[in-house]
Amino acid sequence: MKKWFKSFILGLILIPAISFSADLVNFSIDKNLYENLSSIQQQAIASKVTELNSFFNDDVFPKIPNEIKEKIKDLKVTISFSDKDGRDGLFIPDTENHNHKILVQLIQINSNGLKALLAHEFFHAVHFELNPNEATWVREGMAQLFEYITTDELNGLNLQAAIATPMTPLIGSYNIDDPNPAQYGHDMLYFYYLYKHCGGDQIFWSLSEGKDELKSTSLIDAVLKIQDSKNKECSNFSSSAISFEVAKNHNQVQLSTPEDRERFFLAPTNLSPKDLVINTPAELASAVSQIPLYSSLKLKLETWNNLKGQCRNCQKFYARHSYPYDVSEERPANSLKSYDVILVKTGEN
């Protein structure tokens, strides 16, 4: 066992509970619940725990840089299976003793998404140790990105919900009792975009540990400044959010210039938001008024022009949706039927 693992073992076993010990991870389950399971079910749990221990050993811990491991060396986490009603997984922080809890519904133990679920909740514990007061939208976006880092898969349900609901706010609210897949997906994709465009693991862990007690967009600004990337989308938070919104709407790899092809590529998927169907000036005005800050709206450019569209504090992009594909801030002179207009809200009206 590596030296740092001695202080990084998961598990403070609560009584009454049954503890399943492996090399690096301890899981627990309520004693009464465990005793009511058949011997076959008990054996299945033991086998699953061995598999999950290997996941933490092989896929989770190695993804954490040594300097981060040193910062979280006092971390302890209880991963406890429960049959009580609640969310699939729930992180419960301990602000005094670094002994955090992760509650997991027992029914999840055979689900295909269990490893991603545990990676997500475990990252909340790591993030809490590093930057306990970070904004919720950052915490949830980063935790979903850590799912990707450890499993190489994005949450498909949240991804589809985000693409299907493009006017979901980037800096949105979260209701623990009523999770919104579009909100989770929107923030997951934004941090995935940062990860892919602006520094990979380096920016991920820089954002995780924080800087000078900065939070949310101020922290992202500061970290991007330190990264000093040549990519326009990585110059500051505003540029990254605007470029991300355009990429979400026009996720094409066939753009005419390599620079635009890179900047406006989001993920290897053919999903893209549908054009908004607008028939009257009143409908257009209503849609424009509902664009959240740093979110976007896409509609036919011909419709936008015919209805004399206006959007104060919006940055406009003109996206050609037939070959040759193109995205530009310059208004096209002709072929309006071949273009969409993408509006990104950058300020309050």
Phi, psi and omega in degrees: 000132179295150187305316185293337180293336182299330179254008185234019178288136178280129166130114164240109191280125181266145180254138001275130179201158172258130181255132174253108186262140173228188186302318188236344189231138171247129173247154178225159179215143180305135186301314181297319178298314182297317184291340178274357177274153176288163179298325178295318178295321178297318178295322179295322178295316179299319179294319180295320180298320176299318178296317181292325176300318177297323177299313178296319183292319188264330190240339183260297183303318180296341180279350182265121181298153182302322181292331175286319178303322180294323181289335184247026186295340179271000184293135170227145180222132171262119174258110189238128177274139186221155174250010180281150179299145179159192180287161180304318178215146183215127176269128179240108184283152173243109187281350185254317191247006180062021182252084185275160180240146170235115177265130182231132176296130182302328181299340180282352190295336178251012180280153179293338184263012185297317182296317177297319179299314181292321177299317179301306184291324178296321178296325175305320179294315179298313183296321180297321178296323185275320189209074193294340185254019181296153181296148184300319184296328177287315181301314183287322177296317180292321180296322177290325176295323178295328172304313180296317182298325184266336182243349181066027178221137171276152176294107187295321180297313182290325178299310181297321180296321180295316180293323182285343182232071191294337182272019171294133181294145175289309179267076188257179181258159181231136177242111185300333181272350182213074184299140180251104183303325180294321179292315177300314183294322180300314181286326174302312183292325178298312181288331172297319178298313176302316182299316184283330187258333196236023171134002174056226184301326182298313180288327179300311183283333174295318177292325182294315185277345176078177182204124173052036179061019176284152181227162168052229185294329179294321177294316180299317176304311184295318181292319178296324178297319179293323180299326177052048181284151176278349181285128182303323183289353183249013185285325177196177183300313184302314180297320180293319181293320179294312180296322177298316181297319178294317179299322179296325182274334187225059186282075183242146176260357185263015181302150192292327181251142180303323181297312179292323180301320179286313186296322187253027173257129184256299186205154180285074178213150178268008178289138173205149180298146177281152175297142178283132179273114182235134183241339184225158176303325180294319178296320179294314180299321179295316180296316181297321181293340184265358179294120177289160177301133183055040168231183191215165179219134178238132175209168181298134180297323179299319177297314179304316181289315183298328182263012177051054184296145174220144176212094178295147180060031173243142170263131186255138174233143181249116188246117177283124184256013171230161184293139359279129182296145182201151172227129183211154172272354178272130181292130179292147183277335182209189181053044185298331181293343181269002187237148166253158169249130177252120181255124177247119180287121182246358179196170180279141178289000000 
